[in-house]
Every structure is written in C-alpha cells, then in structure tokens.
PDB file of C-alpha atoms and ligand atoms in Angstrom:
ATOM      1  CA  MET A  21       0.000   0.000   0.000  1.00 34.00           C
ATOM      2  CA  SER A  22       1.255   3.480  -0.808  1.00 38.00           C
ATOM      3  CA  ALA A  23       2.562   5.429   2.184  1.00 43.00           C
ATOM      4  CA  SER A  24       1.282   8.692   0.711  1.00 45.00           C
ATOM      5  CA  ILE A  25      -1.945  10.172   2.048  1.00 48.00           C
ATOM      6  CA  GLN A  26      -4.835   9.544  -0.322  1.00 50.00           C
ATOM      7  CA  ARG A  27      -6.796  12.795  -0.619  1.00 60.00           C
ATOM      8  CA  LYS A  28     -10.470  12.359  -1.380  1.00 69.00           C
ATOM      9  CA  SER A  29     -12.027  14.232  -4.263  1.00 92.00           C
ATOM     10  CA  VAL A  30     -14.574  16.803  -3.134  1.00 97.00           C
ATOM     11  CA  THR A  31     -17.985  16.440  -4.800  1.00 98.00           C
ATOM     12  CA  ALA A  32     -20.837  18.902  -5.254  1.00 98.00           C
ATOM     13  CA  ALA A  33     -22.851  16.785  -2.794  1.00 98.00           C
ATOM     14  CA  ALA A  34     -20.055  17.097  -0.222  1.00 98.00           C
ATOM     15  CA  ILE A  35     -20.061  20.889  -0.608  1.00 98.00           C
ATOM     16  CA  ARG A  36     -23.874  20.885  -0.245  1.00 98.00           C
ATOM     17  CA  ALA A  37     -23.491  18.904   3.007  1.00 98.00           C
ATOM     18  CA  ARG A  38     -21.181  21.604   4.444  1.00 98.00           C
ATOM     19  CA  LYS A  39     -24.133  23.976   5.043  1.00 98.00           C
ATOM     20  CA  GLY A  40     -23.660  25.656   8.420  1.00 98.00           C
ATOM     21  CA  GLY A  41     -20.392  23.765   9.022  1.00 97.00           C
ATOM     22  CA  GLU A  42     -16.714  24.494   8.551  1.00 97.00           C
ATOM     23  CA  PRO A  43     -16.303  27.487   6.178  1.00 98.00           C
ATOM     24  CA  ILE A  44     -15.836  26.529   2.515  1.00 98.00           C
ATOM     25  CA  VAL A  45     -12.550  27.822   1.072  1.00 98.00           C
ATOM     26  CA  CYS A  46     -12.699  28.786  -2.562  1.00 98.00           C
ATOM     27  CA  LEU A  47     -10.458  30.634  -5.064  1.00 98.00           C
ATOM     28  CA  THR A  48     -10.434  31.074  -8.797  1.00 98.00           C
ATOM     29  CA  ALA A  49      -7.750  29.455 -10.969  1.00 98.00           C
ATOM     30  CA  TYR A  50      -7.224  29.541 -14.726  1.00 98.00           C
ATOM     31  CA  THR A  51      -3.968  27.624 -15.271  1.00 98.00           C
ATOM     32  CA  THR A  52      -2.438  24.294 -14.214  1.00 98.00           C
ATOM     33  CA  PRO A  53       0.356  25.642 -11.933  1.00 98.00           C
ATOM     34  CA  ILE A  54      -2.043  27.880  -9.987  1.00 98.00           C
ATOM     35  CA  ALA A  55      -4.604  25.065  -9.828  1.00 98.00           C
ATOM     36  CA  ARG A  56      -1.953  22.783  -8.236  1.00 98.00           C
ATOM     37  CA  LEU A  57      -1.238  25.476  -5.642  1.00 98.00           C
ATOM     38  CA  VAL A  58      -4.820  26.300  -4.681  1.00 98.00           C
ATOM     39  CA  ASP A  59      -5.849  22.634  -4.657  1.00 98.00           C
ATOM     40  CA  ARG A  60      -3.638  22.134  -1.590  1.00 97.00           C
ATOM     41  CA  HIS A  61      -5.666  24.707   0.370  1.00 98.00           C
ATOM     42  CA  CYS A  62      -9.136  24.986  -1.137  1.00 98.00           C
ATOM     43  CA  ASP A  63     -12.332  22.930  -1.097  1.00 98.00           C
ATOM     44  CA  LEU A  64     -13.495  24.400  -4.368  1.00 98.00           C
ATOM     45  CA  VAL A  65     -11.631  25.860  -7.365  1.00 98.00           C
ATOM     46  CA  LEU A  66     -13.627  28.118  -9.644  1.00 98.00           C
ATOM     47  CA  VAL A  67     -12.651  28.577 -13.270  1.00 98.00           C
ATOM     48  CA  GLY A  68     -14.462  31.904 -13.404  1.00 98.00           C
ATOM     49  CA  ASP A  69     -15.290  33.814 -16.543  1.00 98.00           C
ATOM     50  CA  SER A  70     -13.320  36.581 -14.802  1.00 97.00           C
ATOM     51  CA  VAL A  71     -10.521  34.895 -16.813  1.00 98.00           C
ATOM     52  CA  GLY A  72     -11.546  37.180 -19.670  1.00 97.00           C
ATOM     53  CA  MET A  73     -10.667  40.307 -17.700  1.00 95.00           C
ATOM     54  CA  VAL A  74      -7.841  38.849 -15.601  1.00 96.00           C
ATOM     55  CA  LEU A  75      -5.845  36.976 -18.262  1.00 96.00           C
ATOM     56  CA  HIS A  76      -7.152  38.140 -21.633  1.00 97.00           C
ATOM     57  CA  GLY A  77      -7.453  41.908 -21.041  1.00 94.00           C
ATOM     58  CA  LEU A  78     -11.153  42.065 -21.897  1.00 96.00           C
ATOM     59  CA  PRO A  79     -13.141  45.030 -20.483  1.00 94.00           C
ATOM     60  CA  THR A  80     -16.007  42.806 -19.205  1.00 95.00           C
ATOM     61  CA  THR A  81     -16.814  39.089 -19.096  1.00 96.00           C
ATOM     62  CA  HIS A  82     -18.963  39.429 -22.219  1.00 97.00           C
ATOM     63  CA  GLY A  83     -16.265  38.448 -24.715  1.00 96.00           C
ATOM     64  CA  VAL A  84     -15.557  35.128 -22.990  1.00 98.00           C
ATOM     65  CA  THR A  85     -16.437  32.103 -25.132  1.00 98.00           C
ATOM     66  CA  LEU A  86     -17.282  28.490 -24.389  1.00 98.00           C
ATOM     67  CA  GLU A  87     -13.994  27.496 -26.068  1.00 98.00           C
ATOM     68  CA  MET A  88     -12.011  29.741 -23.678  1.00 98.00           C
ATOM     69  CA  MET A  89     -13.795  28.234 -20.672  1.00 98.00           C
ATOM     70  CA  ALA A  90     -13.183  24.708 -21.983  1.00 98.00           C
ATOM     71  CA  MET A  91      -9.468  25.404 -22.492  1.00 98.00           C
ATOM     72  CA  HIS A  92      -8.933  26.970 -19.054  1.00 98.00           C
ATOM     73  CA  GLY A  93     -11.190  24.330 -17.469  1.00 98.00           C
ATOM     74  CA  ARG A  94      -9.029  21.515 -18.885  1.00 98.00           C
ATOM     75  CA  ALA A  95      -5.857  23.243 -17.653  1.00 98.00           C
ATOM     76  CA  VAL A  96      -7.260  23.584 -14.127  1.00 98.00           C
ATOM     77  CA  VAL A  97      -8.634  20.032 -13.942  1.00 98.00           C
ATOM     78  CA  ARG A  98      -5.132  18.763 -14.871  1.00 97.00           C
ATOM     79  CA  GLY A  99      -3.705  20.506 -11.794  1.00 97.00           C
ATOM     80  CA  VAL A 100      -6.352  19.483  -9.254  1.00 98.00           C
ATOM     81  CA  SER A 101      -6.461  16.197  -7.383  1.00 97.00           C
ATOM     82  CA  SER A 102      -8.812  16.955  -4.516  1.00 97.00           C
ATOM     83  CA  ALA A 103     -10.898  20.142  -4.737  1.00 98.00           C
ATOM     84  CA  LEU A 104     -14.173  20.406  -6.624  1.00 98.00           C
ATOM     85  CA  VAL A 105     -13.594  22.180  -9.958  1.00 98.00           C
ATOM     86  CA  VAL A 106     -16.495  24.411 -11.036  1.00 98.00           C
ATOM     87  CA  VAL A 107     -16.448  25.992 -14.516  1.00 98.00           C
ATOM     88  CA  ASP A 108     -18.405  29.152 -15.366  1.00 98.00           C
ATOM     89  CA  MET A 109     -20.925  29.179 -18.213  1.00 98.00           C
ATOM     90  CA  PRO A 110     -20.111  32.293 -20.284  1.00 98.00           C
ATOM     91  CA  PHE A 111     -22.588  34.972 -21.306  1.00 98.00           C
ATOM     92  CA  GLY A 112     -24.909  33.873 -24.105  1.00 98.00           C
ATOM     93  CA  THR A 113     -24.384  30.124 -23.693  1.00 98.00           C
ATOM     94  CA  TYR A 114     -27.271  29.247 -21.343  1.00 98.00           C
ATOM     95  CA  GLU A 115     -29.880  32.030 -21.017  1.00 98.00           C
ATOM     96  CA  GLU A 116     -31.962  31.217 -24.098  1.00 98.00           C
ATOM     97  CA  SER A 117     -33.447  27.901 -22.966  1.00 98.00           C
ATOM     98  CA  PRO A 118     -32.810  24.953 -20.655  1.00 98.00           C
ATOM     99  CA  GLU A 119     -31.938  22.915 -23.778  1.00 98.00           C
ATOM    100  CA  GLN A 120     -29.254  25.411 -24.847  1.00 98.00           C
ATOM    101  CA  ALA A 121     -27.889  25.372 -21.290  1.00 98.00           C
ATOM    102  CA  PHE A 122     -27.780  21.554 -21.211  1.00 98.00           C
ATOM    103  CA  ARG A 123     -26.035  21.332 -24.591  1.00 98.00           C
ATOM    104  CA  ASN A 124     -23.287  23.751 -23.515  1.00 98.00           C
ATOM    105  CA  ALA A 125     -22.979  22.666 -19.874  1.00 98.00           C
ATOM    106  CA  SER A 126     -22.665  18.993 -20.846  1.00 98.00           C
ATOM    107  CA  ARG A 127     -20.009  19.969 -23.396  1.00 98.00           C
ATOM    108  CA  LEU A 128     -18.048  21.835 -20.698  1.00 98.00           C
ATOM    109  CA  MET A 129     -18.295  18.895 -18.309  1.00 97.00           C
ATOM    110  CA  VAL A 130     -17.256  16.316 -20.927  1.00 98.00           C
ATOM    111  CA  GLU A 131     -14.443  18.408 -22.425  1.00 98.00           C
ATOM    112  CA  THR A 132     -12.933  19.541 -19.111  1.00 98.00           C
ATOM    113  CA  GLY A 133     -13.757  16.774 -16.625  1.00 97.00           C
ATOM    114  CA  CYS A 134     -14.963  19.401 -14.112  1.00 98.00           C
ATOM    115  CA  GLY A 135     -17.362  18.449 -11.306  1.00 98.00           C
ATOM    116  CA  ALA A 136     -19.961  21.209 -11.721  1.00 98.00           C
ATOM    117  CA  ILE A 137     -20.825  24.363 -13.622  1.00 98.00           C
ATOM    118  CA  LYS A 138     -21.808  27.845 -12.418  1.00 98.00           C
ATOM    119  CA  LEU A 139     -24.330  30.179 -13.998  1.00 98.00           C
ATOM    120  CA  GLU A 140     -25.632  33.641 -13.131  1.00 98.00           C
ATOM    121  CA  GLY A 141     -29.268  34.371 -12.304  1.00 98.00           C
ATOM    122  CA  GLY A 142     -31.981  33.672  -9.744  1.00 98.00           C
ATOM    123  CA  VAL A 143     -35.726  33.273 -10.303  1.00 98.00           C
ATOM    124  CA  ALA A 144     -35.335  33.584 -14.107  1.00 98.00           C
ATOM    125  CA  MET A 145     -32.758  30.780 -14.212  1.00 98.00           C
ATOM    126  CA  ALA A 146     -34.503  28.416 -11.759  1.00 98.00           C
ATOM    127  CA  PRO A 147     -36.204  26.297 -14.480  1.00 98.00           C
ATOM    128  CA  THR A 148     -32.825  25.937 -16.230  1.00 98.00           C
ATOM    129  CA  ILE A 149     -31.089  24.900 -13.005  1.00 98.00           C
ATOM    130  CA  ASN A 150     -33.839  22.346 -12.404  1.00 98.00           C
ATOM    131  CA  PHE A 151     -33.454  21.007 -15.963  1.00 98.00           C
ATOM    132  CA  LEU A 152     -29.669  20.649 -15.645  1.00 98.00           C
ATOM    133  CA  VAL A 153     -29.690  19.054 -12.192  1.00 98.00           C
ATOM    134  CA  ALA A 154     -32.380  16.546 -13.265  1.00 98.00           C
ATOM    135  CA  ARG A 155     -30.039  15.542 -16.109  1.00 98.00           C
ATOM    136  CA  GLY A 156     -26.936  15.016 -13.988  1.00 98.00           C
ATOM    137  CA  ILE A 157     -25.241  18.407 -14.033  1.00 98.00           C
ATOM    138  CA  PRO A 158     -24.457  19.910 -10.606  1.00 98.00           C
ATOM    139  CA  VAL A 159     -25.103  23.652 -10.638  1.00 99.00           C
ATOM    140  CA  MET A 160     -23.689  26.453  -8.515  1.00 99.00           C
ATOM    141  CA  ALA A 161     -25.839  29.575  -8.803  1.00 98.00           C
ATOM    142  CA  HIS A 162     -24.581  33.182  -8.672  1.00 98.00           C
ATOM    143  CA  ILE A 163     -26.835  36.054  -7.557  1.00 98.00           C
ATOM    144  CA  GLY A 164     -26.593  39.642  -6.302  1.00 98.00           C
ATOM    145  CA  LEU A 165     -24.040  41.433  -8.473  1.00 97.00           C
ATOM    146  CA  THR A 166     -23.986  39.257 -11.574  1.00 97.00           C
ATOM    147  CA  PRO A 167     -21.182  40.664 -13.782  1.00 95.00           C
ATOM    148  CA  GLN A 168     -22.728  39.311 -16.996  1.00 97.00           C
ATOM    149  CA  ALA A 169     -25.720  41.602 -16.294  1.00 95.00           C
ATOM    150  CA  VAL A 170     -23.576  44.660 -15.515  1.00 93.00           C
ATOM    151  CA  ASN A 171     -25.257  46.717 -18.258  1.00 93.00           C
ATOM    152  CA  VAL A 172     -28.666  46.109 -16.679  1.00 94.00           C
ATOM    153  CA  LEU A 173     -27.468  46.608 -13.100  1.00 94.00           C
ATOM    154  CA  GLY A 174     -25.768  49.895 -14.024  1.00 90.00           C
ATOM    155  CA  GLY A 175     -22.294  49.113 -12.669  1.00 90.00           C
ATOM    156  CA  TYR A 176     -20.377  47.054 -10.126  1.00 91.00           C
ATOM    157  CA  LYS A 177     -22.136  48.169  -6.946  1.00 93.00           C
ATOM    158  CA  VAL A 178     -23.586  46.737  -3.746  1.00 96.00           C
ATOM    159  CA  GLN A 179     -26.868  44.900  -4.348  1.00 96.00           C
ATOM    160  CA  GLY A 180     -29.935  44.664  -2.106  1.00 97.00           C
ATOM    161  CA  ARG A 181     -29.683  47.788   0.055  1.00 97.00           C
ATOM    162  CA  ALA A 182     -33.263  48.948  -0.532  1.00 97.00           C
ATOM    163  CA  PRO A 183     -35.977  46.701   0.978  1.00 98.00           C
ATOM    164  CA  GLU A 184     -37.630  45.985  -2.420  1.00 97.00           C
ATOM    165  CA  ALA A 185     -34.283  45.026  -3.983  1.00 97.00           C
ATOM    166  CA  ALA A 186     -33.490  42.865  -0.947  1.00 98.00           C
ATOM    167  CA  ASP A 187     -36.809  41.011  -1.327  1.00 98.00           C
ATOM    168  CA  LEU A 188     -35.995  40.214  -4.962  1.00 98.00           C
ATOM    169  CA  ILE A 189     -32.538  38.864  -4.094  1.00 98.00           C
ATOM    170  CA  LEU A 190     -33.966  36.769  -1.250  1.00 98.00           C
ATOM    171  CA  ARG A 191     -36.489  35.331  -3.731  1.00 98.00           C
ATOM    172  CA  ASP A 192     -33.609  34.594  -6.134  1.00 98.00           C
ATOM    173  CA  ALA A 193     -31.730  32.714  -3.416  1.00 98.00           C
ATOM    174  CA  LYS A 194     -34.761  30.629  -2.461  1.00 98.00           C
ATOM    175  CA  ALA A 195     -35.592  29.904  -6.123  1.00 98.00           C
ATOM    176  CA  VAL A 196     -32.115  28.566  -6.970  1.00 98.00           C
ATOM    177  CA  ALA A 197     -32.062  26.455  -3.807  1.00 98.00           C
ATOM    178  CA  ASP A 198     -35.523  25.020  -4.600  1.00 98.00           C
ATOM    179  CA  ALA A 199     -34.384  24.333  -8.172  1.00 98.00           C
ATOM    180  CA  GLY A 200     -31.570  22.099  -6.899  1.00 98.00           C
ATOM    181  CA  ALA A 201     -28.416  24.256  -6.975  1.00 99.00           C
ATOM    182  CA  PHE A 202     -25.832  22.738  -4.590  1.00 98.00           C
ATOM    183  CA  SER A 203     -24.575  26.185  -3.509  1.00 98.00           C
ATOM    184  CA  VAL A 204     -24.970  29.849  -4.369  1.00 98.00           C
ATOM    185  CA  VAL A 205     -22.457  32.665  -4.810  1.00 98.00           C
ATOM    186  CA  LEU A 206     -23.568  35.973  -3.259  1.00 98.00           C
ATOM    187  CA  GLU A 207     -21.570  38.742  -4.910  1.00 98.00           C
ATOM    188  CA  MET A 208     -21.538  42.238  -3.339  1.00 97.00           C
ATOM    189  CA  VAL A 209     -24.807  41.566  -1.510  1.00 98.00           C
ATOM    190  CA  HIS A 210     -25.606  44.073   1.266  1.00 98.00           C
ATOM    191  CA  GLU A 211     -24.184  42.483   4.409  1.00 98.00           C
ATOM    192  CA  PRO A 212     -27.381  42.064   6.523  1.00 98.00           C
ATOM    193  CA  LEU A 213     -29.125  40.560   3.491  1.00 98.00           C
ATOM    194  CA  ALA A 214     -26.276  38.084   2.864  1.00 98.00           C
ATOM    195  CA  LYS A 215     -26.575  37.022   6.514  1.00 98.00           C
ATOM    196  CA  ARG A 216     -30.336  36.626   6.213  1.00 98.00           C
ATOM    197  CA  ILE A 217     -30.054  34.584   2.993  1.00 98.00           C
ATOM    198  CA  THR A 218     -27.458  32.345   4.646  1.00 98.00           C
ATOM    199  CA  GLU A 219     -29.849  31.747   7.549  1.00 98.00           C
ATOM    200  CA  GLU A 220     -32.877  31.112   5.339  1.00 98.00           C
ATOM    201  CA  VAL A 221     -31.620  28.944   2.463  1.00 98.00           C
ATOM    202  CA  PRO A 222     -30.658  25.301   2.957  1.00 98.00           C
ATOM    203  CA  ILE A 223     -27.631  25.390   0.613  1.00 98.00           C
ATOM    204  CA  PRO A 224     -24.193  26.875   1.313  1.00 98.00           C
ATOM    205  CA  THR A 225     -23.738  30.543   0.440  1.00 98.00           C
ATOM    206  CA  ILE A 226     -20.318  31.499  -0.914  1.00 98.00           C
ATOM    207  CA  GLY A 227     -19.709  35.203  -0.425  1.00 98.00           C
ATOM    208  CA  ILE A 228     -17.551  37.558  -2.448  1.00 98.00           C
ATOM    209  CA  GLY A 229     -17.747  40.986  -0.858  1.00 97.00           C
ATOM    210  CA  ALA A 230     -20.906  39.873   0.994  1.00 97.00           C
ATOM    211  CA  SER A 231     -20.662  38.792   4.653  1.00 97.00           C
ATOM    212  CA  ALA A 232     -18.499  36.749   7.023  1.00 97.00           C
ATOM    213  CA  ALA A 233     -21.762  35.033   7.969  1.00 98.00           C
ATOM    214  CA  CYS A 234     -21.730  33.235   4.576  1.00 98.00           C
ATOM    215  CA  ASP A 235     -20.870  29.540   4.518  1.00 98.00           C
ATOM    216  CA  GLY A 236     -17.659  30.260   2.611  1.00 98.00           C
ATOM    217  CA  GLN A 237     -15.786  32.817   0.547  1.00 98.00           C
ATOM    218  CA  VAL A 238     -14.461  33.004  -3.012  1.00 98.00           C
ATOM    219  CA  LEU A 239     -11.968  35.554  -4.310  1.00 98.00           C
ATOM    220  CA  VAL A 240     -10.345  36.125  -7.675  1.00 97.00           C
ATOM    221  CA  ILE A 241      -6.825  34.819  -7.089  1.00 98.00           C
ATOM    222  CA  ASP A 242      -5.054  37.638  -8.938  1.00 97.00           C
ATOM    223  CA  ASP A 243      -6.808  40.184  -6.695  1.00 96.00           C
ATOM    224  CA  MET A 244      -5.785  38.531  -3.412  1.00 97.00           C
ATOM    225  CA  LEU A 245      -2.200  37.953  -4.609  1.00 97.00           C
ATOM    226  CA  GLY A 246      -1.824  41.605  -5.633  1.00 96.00           C
ATOM    227  CA  LEU A 247      -1.312  40.656  -9.291  1.00 95.00           C
ATOM    228  CA  ASN A 248      -4.000  42.908 -10.680  1.00 88.00           C
ATOM    229  CA  ALA A 249      -2.468  46.205 -11.804  1.00 82.00           C
ATOM    230  CA  ASP A 250      -5.705  47.779 -13.006  1.00 79.00           C
ATOM    231  CA  PHE A 251      -8.207  47.511 -10.186  1.00 78.00           C
ATOM    232  CA  THR A 252      -8.797  45.593  -6.965  1.00 82.00           C
ATOM    233  CA  PRO A 253     -12.282  45.681  -5.398  1.00 89.00           C
ATOM    234  CA  LYS A 254     -12.371  47.493  -2.029  1.00 91.00           C
ATOM    235  CA  PHE A 255     -13.524  44.401  -0.139  1.00 93.00           C
ATOM    236  CA  VAL A 256     -10.505  42.303  -1.206  1.00 95.00           C
ATOM    237  CA  LYS A 257      -7.830  41.680   1.405  1.00 96.00           C
ATOM    238  CA  ARG A 258      -4.445  41.462  -0.337  1.00 95.00           C
ATOM    239  CA  TYR A 259      -2.386  38.550   0.935  1.00 96.00           C
ATOM    240  CA  GLY A 260       0.619  39.348  -1.240  1.00 96.00           C
ATOM    241  CA  ASP A 261       2.150  41.959  -3.530  1.00 96.00           C
ATOM    242  CA  LEU A 262       3.248  39.660  -6.320  1.00 97.00           C
ATOM    243  CA  LEU A 263       3.124  42.242  -9.079  1.00 96.00           C
ATOM    244  CA  ALA A 264       5.735  44.355  -7.246  1.00 96.00           C
ATOM    245  CA  ALA A 265       7.874  41.230  -6.677  1.00 97.00           C
ATOM    246  CA  ALA A 266       7.594  40.270 -10.369  1.00 97.00           C
ATOM    247  CA  GLU A 267       8.406  43.829 -11.458  1.00 97.00           C
ATOM    248  CA  ALA A 268      11.587  43.817  -9.316  1.00 98.00           C
ATOM    249  CA  ALA A 269      12.630  40.404 -10.667  1.00 98.00           C
ATOM    250  CA  VAL A 270      12.134  41.429 -14.309  1.00 98.00           C
ATOM    251  CA  ALA A 271      14.039  44.698 -13.724  1.00 98.00           C
ATOM    252  CA  ALA A 272      16.948  42.746 -12.139  1.00 98.00           C
ATOM    253  CA  TYR A 273      16.980  40.347 -15.089  1.00 97.00           C
ATOM    254  CA  ALA A 274      17.051  43.203 -17.596  1.00 98.00           C
ATOM    255  CA  ALA A 275      19.954  44.804 -15.692  1.00 98.00           C
ATOM    256  CA  ASP A 276      21.887  41.490 -15.749  1.00 96.00           C
ATOM    257  CA  VAL A 277      21.417  41.037 -19.487  1.00 97.00           C
ATOM    258  CA  ARG A 278      22.442  44.618 -20.217  1.00 98.00           C
ATOM    259  CA  ALA A 279      25.612  44.046 -18.118  1.00 97.00           C
ATOM    260  CA  ARG A 280      26.291  40.754 -20.003  1.00 96.00           C
ATOM    261  CA  ARG A 281      25.750  38.764 -16.798  1.00 94.00           C
ATOM    262  CA  PHE A 282      24.301  35.737 -18.553  1.00 92.00           C
ATOM    263  CA  PRO A 283      26.241  32.510 -18.315  1.00 89.00           C
ATOM    264  CA  GLY A 284      27.236  29.593 -20.523  1.00 91.00           C
ATOM    265  CA  PRO A 285      25.908  26.026 -20.244  1.00 90.00           C
ATOM    266  CA  GLU A 286      28.442  24.758 -17.668  1.00 90.00           C
ATOM    267  CA  HIS A 287      27.636  27.476 -15.132  1.00 87.00           C
ATOM    268  CA  VAL A 288      25.767  26.283 -12.027  1.00 87.00           C
ATOM    269  CA  PHE A 289      24.045  29.028 -10.105  1.00 85.00           C
ATOM    270  CA  GLY A 290      24.871  29.299  -6.409  1.00 80.00           C
ATOM    271  CA  LYS A 291      28.423  27.832  -6.881  1.00 76.00           C
ATOM    272  CA  PRO A 292      31.552  29.997  -7.120  1.00 67.00           C
ATOM    273  CA  ALA A 293      32.744  30.407 -10.756  1.00 59.00           C
TER     274      ALA A 293
HETATM  275  O1  LIG B 303     -15.878  34.780 -12.693  1.00 51.39           O
HETATM  276  C1  LIG B 303     -15.569  34.735 -11.489  1.00 51.39           C
HETATM  277  O2  LIG B 303     -14.393  34.708 -11.096  1.00 51.39           O
HETATM  278  C2  LIG B 303     -16.669  34.696 -10.528  1.00 51.39           C
HETATM  279  C3  LIG B 303     -16.350  34.953  -9.093  1.00 51.39           C
HETATM  280  C4  LIG B 303     -15.978  36.369  -8.912  1.00 51.39           C
HETATM  281  C5  LIG B 303     -17.443  34.537  -8.198  1.00 51.39           C
HETATM  282  O3  LIG B 303     -17.781  34.503 -10.904  1.00 51.39           O
END
C-alpha cells in the first residue's frame, strides 16, 4: 500500500453537506500551476469567466467564449487532485433555454472533466437549473451582483440595500435552492441581506464581498495575490504583492542582461565560478 496520504475528491454533494459547518474555502484558478497550488488549500476551485478580464485583457466578461472556458477548465482540472472544480458558463451560452444550457454545460463537463458548472441568475434561471440538475449536471448559482448583467445593473455596486431590492434577491436565493443548486455565490450583496439569505436557504452561500456570515468565501486569485495592476475591489484583502515582486525580478533580469551577466551552459548558479 502506498505510504502517501490519499486525498479524497470533493464532490458537489459534499459541498452541499457543508451547510452551516466548517467554512468553505474557494479561489479562482485559470492555469495548471495555480490550480496545483490552490488545490492544496481549497475545497473548491472556480474557473471563473473573470478569466476574460484577468488573463485576456477584456473590459467585461462578455467576450468570454465556451472554447475559452473549456481550455482553461481543462488546464485547471489537470492541476487538481482533490478540490471540486467548477467551470463558469459564459454569457450567451445558457440564457436562451434549458436545452441550450444543457447542450453547452454537458459539453463543458465532458471536455474539461470538471465536477460542476456555475451560472448567473436567480428566479429567471430556476427552471434551467432544475433542468440541468435533473439531467446530472451539478449547478452552482450566482446572484446579487452578476457581472454578466452589468449593463442592466448599471455598474459594479452593492446589491440589495433597498428593501424591495433585498426582497428580490432573497427570492432569487430561495428559487435557486428550490431548483436544486448545490450552492450559491452571493456577490456584493448588502451584508445584513447576505446574513439573512445564509440563515434562510438550505444550501451553502459562498460570499464575495458579501458577509463573514456566509458559509464560505471566493476571491479572484489575482486580486488577493496583488497581481491585478488595473483595479482591486475594495472588499478584497491582499495577501501578497506579487506584481511588485515580479516587477523587481524582471528589472533585475534586464539589468543582468544589459551588463552581459548571462552565463554559458556549464555554469551552475549558487556555486563559485
Ligand atoms: O468569474 C468569477 O471569477 C466569478 C467569481 C468572482 C465569483 O464569478
């Protein structure tokens, strides 16, 4: 028998069963090396459509395609041995009908080997969630600030402050839970509302700029590592300043090359010449 510890793969059902328990740790990843790293610490790895803005320089998530999600999904699945990998459905690939959603979600699952998909929307998407779950596709829902609907929401701002808006978001949360979603992302949901939703729905809530009362948290990895030069949301705690470290390393390299400090094949770094 192997002496190494066998780590169990996390399933959507196992995440569902964590409601009210130990907080669920979740980060995004888009590449194999980062997936390997976050897998050692996270329960859930999200291949978010934020990849469009973070890695491809797109202004919103709207230009992200199913092919991009499939490619990044495959890369992440290759690096993960334990966490649940969830892949985002991009804008325009699921909203038209439950049939369209099934065709594209099943393609993502087959082509990437991920364990679940995520889609944005509440009450309006509940029949689609129901359709997918009944056909074997675990669904994570995403409500509150839904970036694919940024043009309708009028910007990236806190959702559910006014009582009427809060009622709608609470209805969204209940609808996706009733439809069979195994968990729900609450993005930039007014804190007391996020707490209330967490108390009232039977599935885990995963907050991003929502509330510490949520059942877990997700962050965009580049934001928390300090790799995002353009913009970091106010609610993100930075756990590193990797862009500054990378900048210093590249500057040192350039200085070495300009000074002809680049060695031949027999040179071993760290040993005297
Ligand atoms: O695309 C993404 O990374 C996301 C998270 C911000 C929840 O949807």
